[in-house]
Every structure is written in structure tokens, then in C-alpha cells.
Short mmCIF file of C-alpha atoms in Angstrom, two decimals:
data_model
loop_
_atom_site.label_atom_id
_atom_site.label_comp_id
_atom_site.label_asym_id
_atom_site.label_seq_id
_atom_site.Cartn_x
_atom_site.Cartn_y
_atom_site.Cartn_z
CA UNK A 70 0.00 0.00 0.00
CA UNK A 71 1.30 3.14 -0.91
CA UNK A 72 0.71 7.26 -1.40
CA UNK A 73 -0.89 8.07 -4.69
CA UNK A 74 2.10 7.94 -7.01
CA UNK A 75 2.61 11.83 -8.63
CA UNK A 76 3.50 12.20 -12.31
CA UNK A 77 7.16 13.66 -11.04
CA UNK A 78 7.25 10.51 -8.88
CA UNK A 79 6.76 8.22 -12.19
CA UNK A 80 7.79 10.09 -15.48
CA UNK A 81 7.43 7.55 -17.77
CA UNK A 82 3.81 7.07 -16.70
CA UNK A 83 3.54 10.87 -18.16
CA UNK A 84 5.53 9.69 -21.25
CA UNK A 85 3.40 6.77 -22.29
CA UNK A 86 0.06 7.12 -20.76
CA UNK A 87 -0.13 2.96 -20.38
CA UNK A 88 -2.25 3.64 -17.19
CA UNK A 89 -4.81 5.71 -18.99
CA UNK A 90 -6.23 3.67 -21.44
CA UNK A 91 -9.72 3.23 -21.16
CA UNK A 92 -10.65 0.61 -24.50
CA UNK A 93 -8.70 -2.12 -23.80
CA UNK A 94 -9.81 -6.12 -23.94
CA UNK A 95 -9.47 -6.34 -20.34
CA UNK A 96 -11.64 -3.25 -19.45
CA UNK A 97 -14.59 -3.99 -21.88
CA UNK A 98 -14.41 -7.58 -20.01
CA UNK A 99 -14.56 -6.20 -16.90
CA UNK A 100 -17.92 -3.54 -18.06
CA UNK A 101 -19.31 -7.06 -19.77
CA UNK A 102 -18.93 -8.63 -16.32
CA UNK A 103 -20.60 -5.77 -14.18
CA UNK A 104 -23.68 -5.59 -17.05
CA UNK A 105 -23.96 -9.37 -15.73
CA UNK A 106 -25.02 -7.90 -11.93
CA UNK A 107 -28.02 -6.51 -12.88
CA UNK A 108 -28.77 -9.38 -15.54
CA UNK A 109 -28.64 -11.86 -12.72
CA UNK A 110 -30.91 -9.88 -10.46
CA UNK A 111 -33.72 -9.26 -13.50
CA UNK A 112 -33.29 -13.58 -14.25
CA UNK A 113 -33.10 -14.57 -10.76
CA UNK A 114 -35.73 -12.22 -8.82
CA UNK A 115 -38.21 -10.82 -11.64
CA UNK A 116 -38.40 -13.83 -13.89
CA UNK A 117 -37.19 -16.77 -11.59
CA UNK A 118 -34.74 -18.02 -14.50
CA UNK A 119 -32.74 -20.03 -11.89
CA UNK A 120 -31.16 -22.15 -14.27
CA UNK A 121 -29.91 -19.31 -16.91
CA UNK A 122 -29.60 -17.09 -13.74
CA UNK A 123 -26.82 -19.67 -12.38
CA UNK A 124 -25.39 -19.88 -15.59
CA UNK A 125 -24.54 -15.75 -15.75
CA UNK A 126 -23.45 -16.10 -11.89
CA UNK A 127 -21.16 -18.96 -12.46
CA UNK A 128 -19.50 -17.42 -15.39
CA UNK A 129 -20.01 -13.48 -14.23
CA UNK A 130 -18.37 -14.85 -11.05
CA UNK A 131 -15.63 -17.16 -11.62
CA UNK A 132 -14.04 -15.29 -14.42
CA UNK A 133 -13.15 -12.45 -12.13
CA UNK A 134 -9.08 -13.77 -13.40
CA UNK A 135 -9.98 -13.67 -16.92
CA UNK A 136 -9.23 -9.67 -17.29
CA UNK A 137 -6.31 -9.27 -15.06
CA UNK A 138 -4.73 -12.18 -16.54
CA UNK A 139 -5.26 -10.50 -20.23
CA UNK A 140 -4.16 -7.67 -18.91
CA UNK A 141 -0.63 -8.88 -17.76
CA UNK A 142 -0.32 -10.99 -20.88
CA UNK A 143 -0.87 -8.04 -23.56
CA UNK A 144 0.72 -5.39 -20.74
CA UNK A 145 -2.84 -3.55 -21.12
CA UNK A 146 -2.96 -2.98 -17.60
CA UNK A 147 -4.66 0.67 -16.76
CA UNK A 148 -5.96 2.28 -13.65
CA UNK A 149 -9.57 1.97 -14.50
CA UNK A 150 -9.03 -1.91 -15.03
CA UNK A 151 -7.54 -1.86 -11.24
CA UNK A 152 -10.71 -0.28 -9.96
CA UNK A 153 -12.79 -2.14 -12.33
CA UNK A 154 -11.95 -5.65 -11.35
CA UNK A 155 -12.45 -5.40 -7.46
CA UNK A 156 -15.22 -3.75 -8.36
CA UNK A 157 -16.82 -6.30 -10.42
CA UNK A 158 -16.00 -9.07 -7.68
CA UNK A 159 -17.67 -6.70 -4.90
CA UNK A 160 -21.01 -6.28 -6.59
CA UNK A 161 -21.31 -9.69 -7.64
CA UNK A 162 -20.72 -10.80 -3.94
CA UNK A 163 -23.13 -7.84 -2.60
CA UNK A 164 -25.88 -8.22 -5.15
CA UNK A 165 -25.80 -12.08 -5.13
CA UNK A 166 -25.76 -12.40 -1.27
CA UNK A 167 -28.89 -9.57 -0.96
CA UNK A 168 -30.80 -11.44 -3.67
CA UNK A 169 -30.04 -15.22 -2.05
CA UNK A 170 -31.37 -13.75 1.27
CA UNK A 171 -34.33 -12.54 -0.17
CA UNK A 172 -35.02 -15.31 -1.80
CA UNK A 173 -33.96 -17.97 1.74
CA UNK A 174 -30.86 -19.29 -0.21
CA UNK A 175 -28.89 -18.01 2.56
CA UNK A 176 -29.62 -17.18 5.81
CA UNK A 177 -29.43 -13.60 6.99
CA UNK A 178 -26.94 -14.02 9.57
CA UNK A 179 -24.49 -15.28 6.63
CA UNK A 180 -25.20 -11.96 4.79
CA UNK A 181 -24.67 -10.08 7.92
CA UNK A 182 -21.02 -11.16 8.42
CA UNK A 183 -19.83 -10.61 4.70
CA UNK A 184 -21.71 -6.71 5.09
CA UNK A 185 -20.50 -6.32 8.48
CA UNK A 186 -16.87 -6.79 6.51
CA UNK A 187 -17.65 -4.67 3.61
CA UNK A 188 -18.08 -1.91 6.31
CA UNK A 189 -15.05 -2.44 8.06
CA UNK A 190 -13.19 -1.83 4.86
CA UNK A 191 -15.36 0.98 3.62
CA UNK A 192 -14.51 2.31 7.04
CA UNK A 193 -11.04 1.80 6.97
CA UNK A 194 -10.77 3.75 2.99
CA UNK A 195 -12.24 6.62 4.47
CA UNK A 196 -9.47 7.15 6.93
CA UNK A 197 -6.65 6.63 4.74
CA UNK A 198 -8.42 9.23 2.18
CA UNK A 199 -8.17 11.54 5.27
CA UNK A 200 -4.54 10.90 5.31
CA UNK A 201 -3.93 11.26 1.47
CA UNK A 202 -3.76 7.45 0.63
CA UNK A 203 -5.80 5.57 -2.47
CA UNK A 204 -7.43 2.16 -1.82
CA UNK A 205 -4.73 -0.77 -0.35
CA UNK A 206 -3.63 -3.15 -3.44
CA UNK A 207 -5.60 -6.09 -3.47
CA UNK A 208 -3.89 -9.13 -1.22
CA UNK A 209 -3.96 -12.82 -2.52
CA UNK A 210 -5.92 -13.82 0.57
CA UNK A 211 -8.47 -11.50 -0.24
CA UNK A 212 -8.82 -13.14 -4.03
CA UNK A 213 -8.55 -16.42 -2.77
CA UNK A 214 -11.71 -15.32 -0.53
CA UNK A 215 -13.60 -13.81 -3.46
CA UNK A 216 -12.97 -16.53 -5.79
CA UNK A 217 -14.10 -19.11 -2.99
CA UNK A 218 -17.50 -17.27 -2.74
CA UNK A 219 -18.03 -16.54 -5.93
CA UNK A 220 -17.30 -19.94 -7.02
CA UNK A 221 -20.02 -21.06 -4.13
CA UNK A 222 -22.82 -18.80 -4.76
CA UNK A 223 -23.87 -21.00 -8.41
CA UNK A 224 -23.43 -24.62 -6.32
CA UNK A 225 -25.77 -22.97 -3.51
CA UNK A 226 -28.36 -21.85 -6.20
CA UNK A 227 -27.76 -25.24 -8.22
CA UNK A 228 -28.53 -26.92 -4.64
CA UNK A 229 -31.89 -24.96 -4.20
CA UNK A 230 -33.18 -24.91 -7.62
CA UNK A 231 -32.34 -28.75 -8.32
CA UNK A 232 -33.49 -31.23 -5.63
CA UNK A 233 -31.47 -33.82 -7.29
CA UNK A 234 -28.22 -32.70 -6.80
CA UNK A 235 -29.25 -30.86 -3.71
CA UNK A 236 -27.17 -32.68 -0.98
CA UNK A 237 -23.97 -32.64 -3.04
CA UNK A 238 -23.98 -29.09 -4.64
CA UNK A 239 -25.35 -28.02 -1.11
CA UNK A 240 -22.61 -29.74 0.75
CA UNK A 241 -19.63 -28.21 -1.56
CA UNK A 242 -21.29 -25.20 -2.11
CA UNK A 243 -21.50 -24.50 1.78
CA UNK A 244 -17.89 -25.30 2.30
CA UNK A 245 -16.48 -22.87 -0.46
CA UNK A 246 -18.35 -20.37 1.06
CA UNK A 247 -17.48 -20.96 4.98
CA UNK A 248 -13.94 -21.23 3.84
CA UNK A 249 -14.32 -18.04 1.78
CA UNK A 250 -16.35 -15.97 4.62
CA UNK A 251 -13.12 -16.46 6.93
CA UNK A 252 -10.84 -15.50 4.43
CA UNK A 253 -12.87 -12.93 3.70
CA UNK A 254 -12.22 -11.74 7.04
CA UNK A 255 -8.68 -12.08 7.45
CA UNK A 256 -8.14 -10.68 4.33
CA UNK A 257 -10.17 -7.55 6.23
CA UNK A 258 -8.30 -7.93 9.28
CA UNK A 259 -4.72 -7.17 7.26
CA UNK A 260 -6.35 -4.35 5.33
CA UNK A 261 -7.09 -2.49 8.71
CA UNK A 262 -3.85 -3.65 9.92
CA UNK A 263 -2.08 -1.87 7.38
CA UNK A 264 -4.03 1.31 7.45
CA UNK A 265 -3.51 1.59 10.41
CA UNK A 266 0.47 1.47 10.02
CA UNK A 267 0.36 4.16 7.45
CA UNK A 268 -1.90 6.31 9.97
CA UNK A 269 0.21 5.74 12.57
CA UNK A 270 3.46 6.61 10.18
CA UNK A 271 1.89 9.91 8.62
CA UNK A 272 0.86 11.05 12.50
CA UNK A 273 4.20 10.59 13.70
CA UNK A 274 6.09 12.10 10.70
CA UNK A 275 3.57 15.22 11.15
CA UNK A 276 3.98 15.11 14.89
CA UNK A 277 7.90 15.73 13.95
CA UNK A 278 7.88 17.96 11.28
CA UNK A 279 5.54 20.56 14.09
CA UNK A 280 8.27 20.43 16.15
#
């Protein structure tokens, strides 16, 4: 985690503009993926589609690698793609958990702890704004996390929407996504951890340069 990089800090960023670019493969997969949020809500709650609606979840949801991977292969990686990606991953997980509990896929204790997360880190990026610091770079633990529950979430609807396969979809889908709500977490707990380093460093250094 670092200060937000200045173009004196990183010429040839000025020089090339490579972390500008807006049209690039991995962006307009990452815009395809978010269109798939509201898709899945409009098959899953308006229409009851369960079995296209799992379909655009599994594949919305498990390709989260897909751009970043692109990205690094054809060196199209840009700064909208790095907000684009987590961002992709977050609504899926938000929008997918809020429609599962409205529909009793879940219980509501389940979507409790993954919110009560998401607003320990929303907390946590409002400090560090305060202090002059952009979002922390996203750790493997927290991917591992997000592709655990995002791989889950179709198994889970496969287990409600098909009694057949029910006890085995149910039973792996309920393990991926235990496994991926304590990650989830711990992933959290070093995000605060670290924020609170670089509070604790930019206090001191201010502290120092008063006196």
C-alpha cells in the first residue's frame, strides 16, 4: 500500500500514458462482467430463470481472473481496469448475497457477516483518504476469498433450484463459502492492519515535522 504515485514521482507514466487507457480487452471484459449484476438480479428475482440465472453467476463470477490475466499478458494494464476488477467481484458478492437472502438461499446471519466486513473496509478507505492514501492493493488472501464465494454462490443456487443434486452441490457449495467468509475476514483484518500502520506513520512524521 502506498501514497498516490505523482507524475514527477513516475515520469514515464507521463511519457506513455499505459495507465490511462480506457478501450482495452481487459476493461470492456470487466464492463461485460458488471452488465452481468443486474442481468442476474432481472433472471433470478423478476423472472425466476434459476437455471440461466446460475449460468450468468457462475460465469459473471468465476471469471473475475480472466481480465487481469489478459491484462498482464498483452501489458494492457490501466488504472480503470484496477478499480474495475475489485469492483466487479464486490457487486457480484453484494448483489448475489442480498438477492439469495431474499429469496432464503442463505440465511441472513451469513449476509450479515460478509456486510458487516464490507463496512469495516469501507470504514477503513475513508481514513486513509483523510490521510492522502488511495485504496490498499488487493492481497492474494483477499482473491482467494472472493474466488471461494463466488465460485459457491452458483453450487448454492444449483442446490436450491435442483433437488437432485441438492445434498452434493449443497454440501460443496457450503464449504467454499465458509472457507471463503473467513478469508474474507482475514483478508479484512490485514487491510485495517495496514491502514492503520500508514496512519500511525503519517501522525508521527507530522507530529515531527511541528516540532
Amino acid at each position: 500500500m502506498s501514497r498516490r504515485p505523482t507524475p514527477a514521482e513516475h515520469p514515464e507514466d507521463a511519457a506513455t500514458a499505459a495507465g490511462d487507457r480506457v478501450l482495452t480487452l481487459p476493461n470492456l471484459i470487466s464492463f461485460v462482467r458488471l452488465l452481468g449484476v443486474p442481468l442476474f438480479l432481472y433472471l433470478f428475482l423478476v423472472v425466476r430463470a434459476d437455471v440461466v440465472a446460475i449460468v450468468v453467476l457462475a460465469v459473471g463470477g468465476t471469471s473475475d481472473w480472466v481480465d487481469g490475466w489478459i491484462a498482464r499478458r498483452l501489458r494492457q494494464v490501466s488504472r480503470l481496469g484496477e478499480l474495475l476488477d475489485p469492483l466487479a467481484d464486490r457487486l457480484y458478492i453484494l448483489a448475489t448475497l442480498l438477492a439469495f437472502t431474499a429469496r432464503e438461499v442463505v440465511p441472513w446471519q451469513f449476509t450479515a457477516a460478509l456486510l458487516a466486513r464490507e463496512l469495516l473496509l469501507l470504514g477503513s478507505l475513508g481514513v486513509l483518504r483523510r490521510y492522502g492514501y488511495g485504496p490498499p492493493p488487493v492481497h492474494y488472501v483477499g482473491k482467494t476469498a472472493t474466488f471461494l464465494l463466488l465460485a459457491a454462490f452458483p453450487l448454492l443456487l444449483l442446490a436450491d433450484a435442483a433437488p437432485s443434486v441438492a445434498t452434493a452441490a449443497g454440501a460443496i457449495g457450503w464449504g467454499l463459502a465458509w472457507w471463503g467468509l473467513v478469508l474474507y475476514w482475514v483478508a479484512g483484518a490485514m487491510y485495517v492492519v495496514q491502514a492503520r500502520r500508514l496512519v500511525r506513520g503519517m501522525r508521527a512524521r507530522r507530529t515531527g515535522a511541528a516540532a
